[in-house]
Amino acid sequence: MKILVTGGAGFIGSNFIYYMQKAHPDYSLVCLDKLTYAGNLETLEEALKNPLFKFVKGDIADREFVFSLFEEEKFDIVVNFAAESHVDRSIENPGVFLTTNILGTQTLMDAARATGVKRYHQVSTDEVYGDLPLDRPDLFFTETTPIHTSSPYSASKASADLLVQAYHRTFGLPITISRCSNNYGPYHFPEKLIPLMIANALNDKPLPVYGQGLNVRDWLYVEDHCRAIDMIIHNGRVGEVYNIGGHNEKANIDVVKTIIKALGKSEDLITYVTDRAGHDMRYAIDPTKIHDELGWLPTTTFDEGIQKTIDWYLNNRAWWEKIISGEYQNYYEKMYGNR
Ligand code: NAD
Ligand code: TDX
């Protein structure tokens, strides 16, 4: 079995590569990644020691390059993680989100069709469903909830999903789509809420909470997401969408306070800043389908997962300190300097 993992030098893709190397030690894995600001080859240092793993640098939207890679490698399965993934960046600069997230997906699917790939899996997000009100805790996203996007990021992911479904209906491409809630865990880029708050708290820097911190996210430990995708690519029904989430809803301010407490820091570090434009209020996944059809359930509770994540950031300071001392500093200044 040979699997192409695109975006494998990023947060979830790299965790998926490590997960698959353990779960299926006889599989060949190829990682295709452009190494944008979010991609980091150091993350794959251990994976690269395995002779059944190969890294290829390239852009999923580069048609000529993608087609020659697919013709050469003859992949059985493609799992597409490659994307521009940060909502705040999509508000600053939407263009690259459309190129990578939509046209990149189209390019991969064209190459998959041309070379007879047996399964094309699209890694999508719960953000395609828009948001839910805070005063209706009885409401959850199911696979039939209408697509209703808020940010250029979520609009680009939803566009890609529609294209993936169209390639199935029109060309018979054997696809599956997963829509997961917010992930957290090792190798999470420190522009995202949890790693940003851990890094800032450790450096005694202000903790920038958007608006009043009341927005709710449904947190899932990254390994549980990886296991769900493994189940879907092997046993999921072709043409289907699967929601992934572990009923772990938390208000942002509570997540921030949990991190502060675990690190023994002061809540005085919390700084309320200007809200994100178009900020989604609440995400909450109903994972009944993946549970009933594939037997998936999350195995890591939030209390365990957040402690494991904090420990990872404490034990791997070099990994994130290198990131926040480089080009990322300019981003931070631009995003938070006048907020
Ligand atoms: P990430 O930003 O950490 O990683 C993205 C990776 O894709 C990086 O390694 C980057 O170099 C690579 N990449 C970007 N553009 C590329 C291109 N044109 N060609 C090749 N590689 C390119 O993102 P992540 O958080 O790991 O998210 C992975 C996927 O999961 C995304 O599709 C995202 O939409 C989805 N998702 C993320 C979450 C979450 O909480 N992080 C939740 C649900 C779904
Ligand atoms: O500094 C911050 N302060 C803050 O209050 C940051 C970076 C975020 N926030 C808030 C905004 C959100 O309500 O925290 C929440 C989480 O923000 P992000 O980490 O940026 O994640 P989110 O916007 O929810 O999107 C994430 O989950 C769905 C991923 O980045 C997406 O790729 C995924 O599809």
GROMACS .gro file of N, CA and C in nm, residues 118-170:
model
  159
  118LYS      N    1  -0.706   0.469  -0.579
  118LYS     CA    2  -0.824   0.393  -0.532
  118LYS      C    3  -0.906   0.470  -0.429
  119ARG      N    4  -0.844   0.565  -0.361
  119ARG     CA    5  -0.920   0.647  -0.267
  119ARG      C    6  -0.854   0.785  -0.257
  120TYR      N    7  -0.934   0.889  -0.278
  120TYR     CA    8  -0.890   1.026  -0.255
  120TYR      C    9  -0.963   1.077  -0.131
  121HIS      N   10  -0.887   1.107  -0.025
  121HIS     CA   11  -0.951   1.156   0.097
  121HIS      C   12  -0.921   1.304   0.119
  122GLN      N   13  -1.026   1.382   0.137
  122GLN     CA   14  -1.012   1.525   0.159
  122GLN      C   15  -1.028   1.555   0.308
  123VAL      N   16  -0.925   1.617   0.366
  123VAL     CA   17  -0.932   1.655   0.508
  123VAL      C   18  -0.997   1.793   0.516
  124SER      N   19  -1.121   1.796   0.561
  124SER     CA   20  -1.193   1.923   0.568
  124SER      C   21  -1.216   1.961   0.714
  125THR      N   22  -1.306   2.053   0.736
  125THR     CA   23  -1.319   2.115   0.868
  125THR      C   24  -1.466   2.141   0.903
  126ASP      N   25  -1.494   2.147   1.033
  126ASP     CA   26  -1.630   2.181   1.076
  126ASP      C   27  -1.666   2.325   1.041
  127GLU      N   28  -1.563   2.407   1.008
  127GLU     CA   29  -1.592   2.548   0.978
  127GLU      C   30  -1.676   2.565   0.853
  128VAL      N   31  -1.687   2.461   0.770
  128VAL     CA   32  -1.770   2.473   0.649
  128VAL      C   33  -1.917   2.490   0.686
  129TYR      N   34  -1.957   2.451   0.806
  129TYR     CA   35  -2.097   2.461   0.849
  129TYR      C   36  -2.129   2.598   0.908
  130GLY      N   37  -2.031   2.688   0.916
  130GLY     CA   38  -2.056   2.817   0.980
  130GLY      C   39  -2.054   2.803   1.130
  131ASP      N   40  -2.141   2.875   1.201
  131ASP     CA   41  -2.137   2.862   1.347
  131ASP      C   42  -2.275   2.841   1.405
  132LEU      N   43  -2.278   2.808   1.535
  132LEU     CA   44  -2.402   2.784   1.608
  132LEU      C   45  -2.415   2.891   1.715
  133PRO      N   46  -2.540   2.923   1.757
  133PRO     CA   47  -2.557   3.025   1.862
  133PRO      C   48  -2.519   2.969   1.999
  134LEU      N   49  -2.474   3.058   2.088
  134LEU     CA   50  -2.434   3.015   2.223
  134LEU      C   51  -2.554   2.970   2.306
  135ASP      N   52  -2.673   3.026   2.275
  135ASP     CA   53  -2.790   2.996   2.359
  135ASP      C   54  -2.868   2.873   2.311
  136ARG      N   55  -2.811   2.794   2.219
  136ARG     CA   56  -2.878   2.671   2.175
  136ARG      C   57  -2.783   2.552   2.188
  137PRO      N   58  -2.751   2.514   2.315
  137PRO     CA   59  -2.657   2.403   2.333
  137PRO      C   60  -2.708   2.269   2.281
  138ASP      N   61  -2.836   2.267   2.241
  138ASP     CA   62  -2.894   2.142   2.187
  138ASP      C   63  -2.857   2.123   2.039
  139LEU      N   64  -2.802   2.226   1.973
  139LEU     CA   65  -2.773   2.216   1.830
  139LEU      C   66  -2.629   2.168   1.806
  140PHE      N   67  -2.612   2.079   1.706
  140PHE     CA   68  -2.480   2.028   1.666
  140PHE      C   69  -2.473   2.021   1.514
  141PHE      N   70  -2.350   2.024   1.460
  141PHE     CA   71  -2.334   2.004   1.316
  141PHE      C   72  -2.345   1.855   1.284
  142THR      N   73  -2.434   1.820   1.191
  142THR     CA   74  -2.434   1.684   1.137
  142THR      C   75  -2.386   1.694   0.992
  143GLU      N   76  -2.371   1.580   0.927
  143GLU     CA   77  -2.323   1.580   0.788
  143GLU      C   78  -2.423   1.644   0.693
  144THR      N   79  -2.549   1.661   0.737
  144THR     CA   80  -2.649   1.722   0.648
  144THR      C   81  -2.675   1.869   0.682
  145THR      N   82  -2.603   1.923   0.781
  145THR     CA   83  -2.615   2.067   0.811
  145THR      C   84  -2.570   2.144   0.686
  146PRO      N   85  -2.648   2.246   0.645
  146PRO     CA   86  -2.609   2.320   0.523
  146PRO      C   87  -2.472   2.388   0.537
  147ILE      N   88  -2.400   2.393   0.426
  147ILE     CA   89  -2.273   2.466   0.420
  147ILE      C   90  -2.306   2.616   0.432
  148HIS      N   91  -2.234   2.688   0.517
  148HIS     CA   92  -2.268   2.828   0.543
  148HIS      C   93  -2.144   2.894   0.600
  149THR      N   94  -2.056   2.944   0.514
  149THR     CA   95  -1.923   2.981   0.563
  149THR      C   96  -1.912   3.127   0.605
  150SER      N   97  -1.811   3.155   0.690
  150SER     CA   98  -1.793   3.290   0.746
  150SER      C   99  -1.664   3.358   0.700
  151SER      N  100  -1.556   3.284   0.685
  151SER     CA  101  -1.426   3.346   0.656
  151SER      C  102  -1.378   3.302   0.517
  152PRO      N  103  -1.285   3.376   0.459
  152PRO     CA  104  -1.227   3.328   0.332
  152PRO      C  105  -1.168   3.188   0.348
  153TYR      N  106  -1.111   3.159   0.465
  153TYR     CA  107  -1.057   3.024   0.487
  153TYR      C  108  -1.169   2.920   0.475
  154SER      N  109  -1.278   2.937   0.552
  154SER     CA  110  -1.382   2.834   0.551
  154SER      C  111  -1.450   2.828   0.415
  155ALA      N  112  -1.461   2.945   0.347
  155ALA     CA  113  -1.522   2.945   0.212
  155ALA      C  114  -1.435   2.864   0.116
  156SER      N  115  -1.302   2.875   0.131
  156SER     CA  116  -1.213   2.799   0.041
  156SER      C  117  -1.222   2.650   0.071
  157LYS      N  118  -1.233   2.613   0.197
  157LYS     CA  119  -1.244   2.470   0.232
  157LYS      C  120  -1.379   2.415   0.184
  158ALA      N  121  -1.485   2.494   0.198
  158ALA     CA  122  -1.617   2.448   0.153
  158ALA      C  123  -1.619   2.433   0.001
  159SER      N  124  -1.555   2.528  -0.069
  159SER     CA  125  -1.548   2.519  -0.216
  159SER      C  126  -1.479   2.390  -0.256
  160ALA      N  127  -1.370   2.359  -0.188
  160ALA     CA  128  -1.297   2.236  -0.219
  160ALA      C  129  -1.386   2.114  -0.195
  161ASP      N  130  -1.460   2.114  -0.084
  161ASP     CA  131  -1.549   2.000  -0.054
  161ASP      C  132  -1.651   1.979  -0.166
  162LEU      N  133  -1.708   2.091  -0.213
  162LEU     CA  134  -1.810   2.079  -0.319
  162LEU      C  135  -1.748   2.022  -0.446
  163LEU      N  136  -1.624   2.065  -0.474
  163LEU     CA  137  -1.554   2.014  -0.592
  163LEU      C  138  -1.524   1.865  -0.577
  164VAL      N  139  -1.487   1.824  -0.457
  164VAL     CA  140  -1.458   1.682  -0.432
  164VAL      C  141  -1.586   1.600  -0.456
  165GLN      N  142  -1.698   1.649  -0.406
  165GLN     CA  143  -1.825   1.577  -0.427
  165GLN      C  144  -1.864   1.575  -0.574
  166ALA      N  145  -1.834   1.685  -0.645
  166ALA     CA  146  -1.864   1.690  -0.788
  166ALA      C  147  -1.777   1.589  -0.865
  167TYR      N  148  -1.653   1.573  -0.826
  167TYR     CA  149  -1.564   1.477  -0.896
  167TYR      C  150  -1.613   1.334  -0.872
  168HIS      N  151  -1.674   1.311  -0.759
  168HIS     CA  152  -1.730   1.177  -0.734
  168HIS      C  153  -1.852   1.154  -0.823
  169ARG      N  154  -1.943   1.251  -0.821
  169ARG     CA  155  -2.068   1.234  -0.896
  169ARG      C  156  -2.042   1.232  -1.047
  170THR      N  157  -1.957   1.324  -1.094
  170THR     CA  158  -1.939   1.338  -1.239
  170THR      C  159  -1.841   1.236  -1.298
   0.00000   0.00000   0.00000
